[in-house]
Coordinates of C-alpha atoms and ligand atoms in Angstrom, one line a residue:
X1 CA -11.4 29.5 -6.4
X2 CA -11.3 29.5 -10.3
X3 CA -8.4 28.9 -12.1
X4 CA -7.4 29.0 -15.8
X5 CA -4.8 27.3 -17.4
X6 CA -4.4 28.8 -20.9
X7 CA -2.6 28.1 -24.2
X8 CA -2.0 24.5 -23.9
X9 CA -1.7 21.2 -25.8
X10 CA -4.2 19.4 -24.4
X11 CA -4.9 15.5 -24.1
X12 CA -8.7 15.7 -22.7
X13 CA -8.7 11.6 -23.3
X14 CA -12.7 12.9 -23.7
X15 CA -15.0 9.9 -25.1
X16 CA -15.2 6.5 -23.9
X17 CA -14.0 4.9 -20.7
X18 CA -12.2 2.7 -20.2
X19 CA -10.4 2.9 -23.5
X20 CA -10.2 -0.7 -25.3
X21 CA -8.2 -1.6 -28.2
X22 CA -7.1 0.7 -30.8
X23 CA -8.9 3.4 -28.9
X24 CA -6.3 3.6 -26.1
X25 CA -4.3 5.7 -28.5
X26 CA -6.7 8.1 -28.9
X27 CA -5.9 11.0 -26.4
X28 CA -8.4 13.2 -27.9
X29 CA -6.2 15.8 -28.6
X30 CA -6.6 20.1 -28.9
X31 CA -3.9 21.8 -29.8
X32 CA -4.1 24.8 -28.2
X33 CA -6.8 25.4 -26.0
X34 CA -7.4 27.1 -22.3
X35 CA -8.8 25.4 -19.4
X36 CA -10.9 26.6 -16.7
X37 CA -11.6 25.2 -13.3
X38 CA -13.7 25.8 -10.5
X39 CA -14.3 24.8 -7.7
X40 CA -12.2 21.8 -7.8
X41 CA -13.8 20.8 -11.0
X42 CA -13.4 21.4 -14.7
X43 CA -15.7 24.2 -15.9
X44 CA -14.8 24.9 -19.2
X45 CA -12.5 23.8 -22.4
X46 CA -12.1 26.4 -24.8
X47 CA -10.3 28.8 -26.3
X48 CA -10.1 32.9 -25.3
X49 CA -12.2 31.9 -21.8
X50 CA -13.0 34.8 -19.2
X51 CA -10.4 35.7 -16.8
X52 CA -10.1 33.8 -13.7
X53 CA -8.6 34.6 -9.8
X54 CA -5.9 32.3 -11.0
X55 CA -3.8 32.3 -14.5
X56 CA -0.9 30.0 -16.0
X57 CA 0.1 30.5 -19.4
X58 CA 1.3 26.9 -20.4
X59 CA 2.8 28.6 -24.0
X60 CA 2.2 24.9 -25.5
X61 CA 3.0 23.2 -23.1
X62 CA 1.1 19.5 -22.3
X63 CA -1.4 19.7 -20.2
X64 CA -3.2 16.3 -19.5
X65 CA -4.9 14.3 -16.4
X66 CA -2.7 13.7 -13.6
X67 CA -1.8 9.9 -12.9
X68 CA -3.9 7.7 -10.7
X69 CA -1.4 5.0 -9.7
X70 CA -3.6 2.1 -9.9
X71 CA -1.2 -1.1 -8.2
X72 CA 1.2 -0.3 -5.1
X73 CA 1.9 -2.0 -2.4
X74 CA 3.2 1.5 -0.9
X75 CA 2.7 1.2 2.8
X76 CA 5.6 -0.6 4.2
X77 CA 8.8 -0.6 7.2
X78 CA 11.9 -2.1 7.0
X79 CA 13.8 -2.7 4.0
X80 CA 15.2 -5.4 1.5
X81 CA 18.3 -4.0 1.0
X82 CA 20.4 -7.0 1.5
X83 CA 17.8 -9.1 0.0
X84 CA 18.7 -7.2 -3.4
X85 CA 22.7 -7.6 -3.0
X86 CA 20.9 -12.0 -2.9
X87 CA 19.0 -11.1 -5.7
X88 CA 21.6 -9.4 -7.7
X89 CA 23.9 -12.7 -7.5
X90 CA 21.1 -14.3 -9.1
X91 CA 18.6 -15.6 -6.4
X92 CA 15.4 -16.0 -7.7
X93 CA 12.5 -13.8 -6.1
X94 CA 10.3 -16.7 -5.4
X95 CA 13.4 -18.6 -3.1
X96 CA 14.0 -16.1 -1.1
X97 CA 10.5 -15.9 0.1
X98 CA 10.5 -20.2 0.2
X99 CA 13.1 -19.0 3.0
X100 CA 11.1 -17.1 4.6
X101 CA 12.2 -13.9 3.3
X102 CA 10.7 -11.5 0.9
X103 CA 7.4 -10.6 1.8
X104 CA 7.6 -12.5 4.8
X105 CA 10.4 -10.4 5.8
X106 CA 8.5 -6.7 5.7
X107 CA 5.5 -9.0 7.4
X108 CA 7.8 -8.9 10.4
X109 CA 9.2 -5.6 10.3
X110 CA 5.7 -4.3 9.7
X111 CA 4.3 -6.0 12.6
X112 CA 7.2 -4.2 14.7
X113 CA 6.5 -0.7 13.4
X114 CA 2.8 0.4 14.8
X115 CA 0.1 2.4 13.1
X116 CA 1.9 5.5 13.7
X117 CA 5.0 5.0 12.1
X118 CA 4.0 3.2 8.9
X119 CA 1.4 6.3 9.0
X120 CA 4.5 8.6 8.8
X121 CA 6.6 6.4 6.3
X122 CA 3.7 6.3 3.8
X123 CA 3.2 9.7 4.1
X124 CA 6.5 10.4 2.8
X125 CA 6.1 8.1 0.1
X126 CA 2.6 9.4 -1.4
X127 CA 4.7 13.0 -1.3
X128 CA 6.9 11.6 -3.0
X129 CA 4.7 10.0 -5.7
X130 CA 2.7 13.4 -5.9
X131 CA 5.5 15.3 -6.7
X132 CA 6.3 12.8 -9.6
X133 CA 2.6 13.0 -10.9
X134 CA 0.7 11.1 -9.5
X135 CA -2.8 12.6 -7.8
X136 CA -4.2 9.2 -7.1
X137 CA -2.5 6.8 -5.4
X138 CA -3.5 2.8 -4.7
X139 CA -2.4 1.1 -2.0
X140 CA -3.0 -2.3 -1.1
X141 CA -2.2 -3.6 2.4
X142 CA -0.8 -7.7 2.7
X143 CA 2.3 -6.7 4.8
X144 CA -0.1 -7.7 8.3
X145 CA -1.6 -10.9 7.0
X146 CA -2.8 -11.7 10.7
X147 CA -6.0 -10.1 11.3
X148 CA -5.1 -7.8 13.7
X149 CA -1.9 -6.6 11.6
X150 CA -4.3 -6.2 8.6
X151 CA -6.7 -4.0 10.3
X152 CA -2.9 -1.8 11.6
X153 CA -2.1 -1.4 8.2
X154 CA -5.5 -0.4 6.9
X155 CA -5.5 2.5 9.7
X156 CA -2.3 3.1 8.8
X157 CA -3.1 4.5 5.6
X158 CA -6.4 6.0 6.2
X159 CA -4.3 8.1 8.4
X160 CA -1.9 8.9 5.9
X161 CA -4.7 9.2 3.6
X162 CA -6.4 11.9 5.8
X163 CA -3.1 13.6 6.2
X164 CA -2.3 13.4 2.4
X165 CA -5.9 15.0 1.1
X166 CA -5.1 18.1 3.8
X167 CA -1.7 18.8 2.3
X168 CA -2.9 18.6 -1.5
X169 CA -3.1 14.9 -2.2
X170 CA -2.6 12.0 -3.8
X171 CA -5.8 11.1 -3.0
X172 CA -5.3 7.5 -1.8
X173 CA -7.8 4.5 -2.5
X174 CA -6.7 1.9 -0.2
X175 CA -7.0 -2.3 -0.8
X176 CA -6.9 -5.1 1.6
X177 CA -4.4 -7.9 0.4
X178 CA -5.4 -10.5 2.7
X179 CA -4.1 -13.2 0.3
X180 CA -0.7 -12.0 0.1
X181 CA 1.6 -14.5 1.8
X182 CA 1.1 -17.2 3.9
X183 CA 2.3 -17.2 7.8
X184 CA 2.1 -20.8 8.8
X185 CA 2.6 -19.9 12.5
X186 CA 0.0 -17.5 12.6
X187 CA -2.8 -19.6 11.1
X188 CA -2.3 -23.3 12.5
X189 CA -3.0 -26.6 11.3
X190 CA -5.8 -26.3 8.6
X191 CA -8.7 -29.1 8.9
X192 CA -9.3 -31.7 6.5
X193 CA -5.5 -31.4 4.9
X194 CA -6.8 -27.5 4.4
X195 CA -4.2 -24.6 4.9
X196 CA -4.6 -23.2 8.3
X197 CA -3.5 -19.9 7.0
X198 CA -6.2 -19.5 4.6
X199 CA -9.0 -20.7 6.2
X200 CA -8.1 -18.6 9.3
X201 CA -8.2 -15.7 6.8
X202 CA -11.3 -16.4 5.5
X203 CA -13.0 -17.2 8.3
X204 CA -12.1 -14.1 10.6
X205 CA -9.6 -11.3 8.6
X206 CA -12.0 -11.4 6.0
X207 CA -15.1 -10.6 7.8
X208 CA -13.2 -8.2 10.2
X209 CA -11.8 -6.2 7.5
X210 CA -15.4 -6.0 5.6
X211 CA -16.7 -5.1 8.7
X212 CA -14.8 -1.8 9.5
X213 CA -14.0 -0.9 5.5
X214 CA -17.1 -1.9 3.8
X215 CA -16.7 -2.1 -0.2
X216 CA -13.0 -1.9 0.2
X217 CA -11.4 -4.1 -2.7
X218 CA -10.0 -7.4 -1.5
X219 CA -7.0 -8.6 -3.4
X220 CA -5.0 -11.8 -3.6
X221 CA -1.2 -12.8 -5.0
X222 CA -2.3 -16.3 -6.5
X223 CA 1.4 -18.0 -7.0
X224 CA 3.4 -21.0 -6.4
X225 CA 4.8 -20.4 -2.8
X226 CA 2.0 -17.8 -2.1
X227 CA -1.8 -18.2 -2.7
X228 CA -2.8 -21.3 -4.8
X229 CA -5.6 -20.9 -7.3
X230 CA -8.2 -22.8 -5.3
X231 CA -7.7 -21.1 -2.3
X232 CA -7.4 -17.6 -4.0
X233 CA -11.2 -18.4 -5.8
X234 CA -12.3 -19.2 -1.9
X235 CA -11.2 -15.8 -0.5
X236 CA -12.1 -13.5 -3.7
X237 CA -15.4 -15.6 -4.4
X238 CA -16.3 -14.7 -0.2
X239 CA -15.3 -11.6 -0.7
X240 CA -17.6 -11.3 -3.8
X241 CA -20.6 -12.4 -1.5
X242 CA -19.6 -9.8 1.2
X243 CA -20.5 -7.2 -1.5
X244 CA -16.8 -6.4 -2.3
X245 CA -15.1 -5.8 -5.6
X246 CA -11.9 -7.7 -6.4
X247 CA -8.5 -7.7 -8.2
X248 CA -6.1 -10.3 -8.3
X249 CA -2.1 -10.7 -9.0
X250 CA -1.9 -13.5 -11.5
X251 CA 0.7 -15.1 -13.7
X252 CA 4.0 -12.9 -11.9
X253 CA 6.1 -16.0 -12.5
X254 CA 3.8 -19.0 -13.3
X255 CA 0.8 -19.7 -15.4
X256 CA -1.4 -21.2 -13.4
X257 CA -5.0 -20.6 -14.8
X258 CA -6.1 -18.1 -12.1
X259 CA -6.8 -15.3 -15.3
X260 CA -10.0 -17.5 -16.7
X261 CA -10.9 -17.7 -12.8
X262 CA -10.7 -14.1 -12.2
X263 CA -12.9 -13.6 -15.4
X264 CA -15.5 -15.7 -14.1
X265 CA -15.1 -14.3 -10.6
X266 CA -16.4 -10.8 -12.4
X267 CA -13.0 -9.0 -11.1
X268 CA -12.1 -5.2 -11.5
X269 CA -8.5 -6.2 -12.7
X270 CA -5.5 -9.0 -13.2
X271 CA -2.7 -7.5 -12.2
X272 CA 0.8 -8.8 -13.5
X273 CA 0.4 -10.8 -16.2
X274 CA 4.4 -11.5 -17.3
X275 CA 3.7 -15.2 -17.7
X276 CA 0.3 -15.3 -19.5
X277 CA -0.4 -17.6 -22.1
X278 CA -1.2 -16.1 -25.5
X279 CA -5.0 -17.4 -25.3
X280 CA -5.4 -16.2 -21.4
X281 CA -4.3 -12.3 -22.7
X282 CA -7.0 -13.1 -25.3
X283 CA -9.6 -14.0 -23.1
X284 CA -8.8 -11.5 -20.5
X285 CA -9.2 -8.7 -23.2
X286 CA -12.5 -10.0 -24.3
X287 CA -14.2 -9.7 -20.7
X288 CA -14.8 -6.5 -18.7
X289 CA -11.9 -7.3 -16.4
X290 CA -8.7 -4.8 -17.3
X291 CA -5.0 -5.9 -17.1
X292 CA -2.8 -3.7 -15.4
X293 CA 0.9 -4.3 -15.9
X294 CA 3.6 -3.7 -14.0
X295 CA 7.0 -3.1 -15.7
X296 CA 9.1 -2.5 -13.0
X297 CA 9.3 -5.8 -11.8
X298 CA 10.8 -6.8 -15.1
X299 CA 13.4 -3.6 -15.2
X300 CA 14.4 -4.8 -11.4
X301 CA 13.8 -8.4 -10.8
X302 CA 14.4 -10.3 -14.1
X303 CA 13.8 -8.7 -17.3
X304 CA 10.3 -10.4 -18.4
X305 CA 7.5 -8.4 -18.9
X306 CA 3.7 -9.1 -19.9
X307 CA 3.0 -8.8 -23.9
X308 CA 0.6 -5.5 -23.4
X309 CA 0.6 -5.3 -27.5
X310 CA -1.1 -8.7 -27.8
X311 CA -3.7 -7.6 -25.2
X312 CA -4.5 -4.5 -26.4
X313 CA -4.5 -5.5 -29.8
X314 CA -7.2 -8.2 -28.8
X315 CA -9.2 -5.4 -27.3
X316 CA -8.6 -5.6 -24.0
X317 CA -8.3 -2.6 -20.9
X318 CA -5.0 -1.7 -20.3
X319 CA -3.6 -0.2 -17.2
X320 CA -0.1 1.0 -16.0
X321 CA 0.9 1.3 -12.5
X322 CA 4.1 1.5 -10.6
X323 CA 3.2 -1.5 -7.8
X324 CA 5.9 0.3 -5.8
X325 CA 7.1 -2.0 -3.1
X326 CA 10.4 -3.2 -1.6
X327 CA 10.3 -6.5 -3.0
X328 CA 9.8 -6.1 -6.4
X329 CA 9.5 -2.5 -7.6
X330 CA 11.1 0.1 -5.7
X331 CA 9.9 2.4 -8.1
X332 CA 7.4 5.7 -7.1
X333 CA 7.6 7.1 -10.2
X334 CA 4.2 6.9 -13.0
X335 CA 6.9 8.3 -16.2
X336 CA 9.5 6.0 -15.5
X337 CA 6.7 2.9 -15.9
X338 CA 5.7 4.3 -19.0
X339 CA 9.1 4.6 -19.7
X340 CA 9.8 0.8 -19.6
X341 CA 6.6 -0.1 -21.0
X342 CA 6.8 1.7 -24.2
X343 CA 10.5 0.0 -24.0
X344 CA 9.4 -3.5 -22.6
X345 CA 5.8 -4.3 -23.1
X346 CA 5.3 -2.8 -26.8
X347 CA 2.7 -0.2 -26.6
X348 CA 3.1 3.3 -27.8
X349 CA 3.8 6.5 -25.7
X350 CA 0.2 7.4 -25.8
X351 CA -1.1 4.6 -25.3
X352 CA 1.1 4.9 -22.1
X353 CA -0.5 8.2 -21.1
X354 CA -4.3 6.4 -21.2
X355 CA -3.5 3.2 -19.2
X356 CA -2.3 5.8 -16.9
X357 CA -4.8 8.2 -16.3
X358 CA -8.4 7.1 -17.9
X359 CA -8.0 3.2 -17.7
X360 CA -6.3 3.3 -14.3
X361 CA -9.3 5.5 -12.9
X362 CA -11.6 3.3 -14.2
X363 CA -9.6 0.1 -12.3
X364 CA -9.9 2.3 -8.9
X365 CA -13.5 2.3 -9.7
X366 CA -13.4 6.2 -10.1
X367 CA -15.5 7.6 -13.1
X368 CA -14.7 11.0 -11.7
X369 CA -11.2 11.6 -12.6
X370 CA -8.7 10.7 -15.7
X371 CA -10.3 13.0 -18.5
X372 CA -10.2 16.9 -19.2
X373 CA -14.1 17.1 -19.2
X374 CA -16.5 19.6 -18.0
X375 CA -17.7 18.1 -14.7
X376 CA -14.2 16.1 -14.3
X377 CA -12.2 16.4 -11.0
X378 CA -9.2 19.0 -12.0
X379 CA -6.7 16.7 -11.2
X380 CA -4.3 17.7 -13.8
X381 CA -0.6 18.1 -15.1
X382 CA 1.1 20.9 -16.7
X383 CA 4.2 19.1 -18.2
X384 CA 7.6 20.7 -18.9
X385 CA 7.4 18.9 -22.4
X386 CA 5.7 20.5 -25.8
X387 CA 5.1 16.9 -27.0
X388 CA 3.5 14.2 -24.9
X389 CA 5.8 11.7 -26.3
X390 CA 8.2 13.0 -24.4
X391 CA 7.1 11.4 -21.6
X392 CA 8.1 8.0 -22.5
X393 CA 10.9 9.4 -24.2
X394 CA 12.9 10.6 -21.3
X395 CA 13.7 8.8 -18.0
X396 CA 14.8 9.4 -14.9
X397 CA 13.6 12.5 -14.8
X398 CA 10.3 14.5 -13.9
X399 CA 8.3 15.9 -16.3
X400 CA 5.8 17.7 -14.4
X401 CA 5.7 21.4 -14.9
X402 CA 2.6 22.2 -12.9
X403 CA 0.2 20.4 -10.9
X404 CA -3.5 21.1 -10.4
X405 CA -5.4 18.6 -7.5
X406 CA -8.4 18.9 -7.4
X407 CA -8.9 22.2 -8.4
X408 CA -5.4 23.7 -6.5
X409 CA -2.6 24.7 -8.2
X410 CA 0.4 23.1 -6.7
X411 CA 3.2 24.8 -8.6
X412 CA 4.1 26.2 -11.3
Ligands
NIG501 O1 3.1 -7.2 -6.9 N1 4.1 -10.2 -5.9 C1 3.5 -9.9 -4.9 N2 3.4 -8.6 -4.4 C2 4.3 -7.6 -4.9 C3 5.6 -7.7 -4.3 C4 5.6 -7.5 -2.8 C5 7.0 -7.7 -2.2 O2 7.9 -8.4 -2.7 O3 7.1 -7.2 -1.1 C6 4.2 -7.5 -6.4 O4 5.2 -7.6 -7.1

């Protein structure tokens, strides 16, 4: 199948990966050029290219890499609907789960649901976050934390993965959370004054899980009332040994030194970053590990959001995701987090478009997608806009035109 999409502005985000410092704004921009893909790659950039089985005419229109959601916790039952109306009369997030809410509340209404129907309920939501842009999707597990619940939820969305790449993606890159929450009941008393939950999960869901997903990314939410420091270096440091890479949520609400840790700890990502101390976002953007921030949390928890200007003006890798979840960001949709971080965090609207295509590949470990480059997956957008600032500019709406994944056109 080829395919040409002609007469478009196009960001080809060509050259380095990942982008650091001032050259996140550089979207390597052509004017007006045509596109060419086949089979399910990009074959050609140029302009006045042979005719293809497949046409568009963008007449100017943007065409750039699709979105690879790096961060969400998407698979998920239940709700937190009444949580909110709490959290809207001021709760703070990290009380209700001290009650034994929040996280620990999907814990229990995942554990009720079965492989089949989170399956099905994921499903709907990587639609969902297609049809918004996105044709990569993370999603990170954390909602079992026993090990048997764990390994449910990792089947769970490899079937919805395998049902997703059939029907024209996102393609989905899943992560196991195992240091999400902690259920007391489930992990007993801990020996030597230890924490029975986090030995228990380092001792058996840890080997389990590497077991049946080798190389899957192991991730950890190192908080007060969730993972401490020390025991989120134990799991990820394990983890490291097992031969798996590993991101971390640090600094949500607290400070608590885990950024230096992750450094050290050689870690694909921090994840968060909303309390970080000036001199942590300056050492963080001086190592190899990115920072992905998440600016929905601020727009629908508590209006604080992490100082991305300050890191990426230190040199750091940037990334952008959603972390679509129903505690913290019920949000699916890639433009409306650049939205809020081009309002919130301080960088510009391209800078936007890079954390969320180039740099957020490069976080999922994927050096295949998140440029127009001959040789690149065609995972691509056609958008309705003439001007990629645009993007940023407008919210609540959805700017894609056209979608190519991996080489198919979805619509136009
Ligand atoms: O990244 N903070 C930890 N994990 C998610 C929230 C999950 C939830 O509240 O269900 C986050 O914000």
């Amino acid at each position: 199948m080829s395919l040409v999409i002609r007469r478009a502005r196009v960001l080809t985000l060509a050259g380095d990966r990942p982008r650091r410092g001032s050259c996140l704004a550089d979207l390597g921009l052509l004017e007006r050029a045509d596109v060419a893909i086949r089979d399910g790659t990009i074959a050609a950039i140029g302009s006045g290219l042979p005719a293809a089985q497949r046409e568009i005419d963008a007449d100017g229109r943007v065409l750039m890499p699709a979105f690879a959601d790096c961060h969400s916790h998407a698979c998920w039952a239940g709700d937190r609907l009444d949580e909110w109306a709490q959290k809207l009369r001021g709760v703070p997030y990290l009380d209700i789960l001290r009650a034994g809410g929040g996280i620990m509340s999907t814990v229990r209404a995942v554990r009720s649901a079965g492989r089949a129907s989170l399956a099905a309920t994921l499903l709907e939501r990587l639609r969902l976050m297609r049809s918004l842009g996105s044709a990569t999707v993370e999603v990170k597990s954390g909602y079992g934390l026993s090990t048997e619940a764990e390994r449910t939820m990792l089947g769970a969305i490899a079937d919805a993965a395998a049902r997703a790449d059939a029907e024209g993606g996102p393609s989905v890159v899943p992560t196991a959370l195992l240091g999400h929450a902690k259920d007391a009941a489930w992990g007993g008393a801990g020996e030597d004054g230890g924490d029975g939950f986090v030995e228990r999960t380092i001792r058996e869901t840890l080997p389990a899980v590497s077991r049946e997903h080798p190389g899957i990314t192991i991730d950890a939410f190192c908080e007060v009332g969730a993972w401490s420091v020390d025991e989120t270096v134990r799991l990820l440091a394990r983890a490291r040994e097992l031969g798996h890479p590993v991101r971390v949520h640090a600094d949500q609400f607290n400070s608590l030194g885990m950024v230096r840790e992750a450094i050290r700890l050689g870690a694909r990502s921090v994840d968060h970053l909303e309390a970080s101390t000036p001199a942590d976002l300056d050492a963080l953007a001086a190592s190899p590990t990115a920072g992905v921030i998440l600016p929905a949390c601020g727009f629908h928890l508590d209006g604080r959001y992490a100082s991305a200007r300050r890191f990426v003006d230190a040199g750091g890798i940037l990334a952008l995701a959603t972390n679509l979840n129903p505690g913290s960001a019920p949000c699916p949709s890639m433009p409306a987090a650049m939205a809020l971080a081009v309002r919130h965090c301080g960088i510009t609207p391209a800078e936007a478009i890079a954390a969320s295509t180039v740099n957020a590949a490069h976080v999922l470990g994927l050096g295949d997608r998140g440029q127009i480059a001959v040789g690149q997956r065609a995972d691509l957008l056609v958008l309705r806009h003439r001007d990629e600032r645009a993007l940023a500019y407008e919210f609540g709406s959805n700017p894609v035109w056209a979608m190519v994944r991996g080489g198919v056109l979805i619509g136009a």
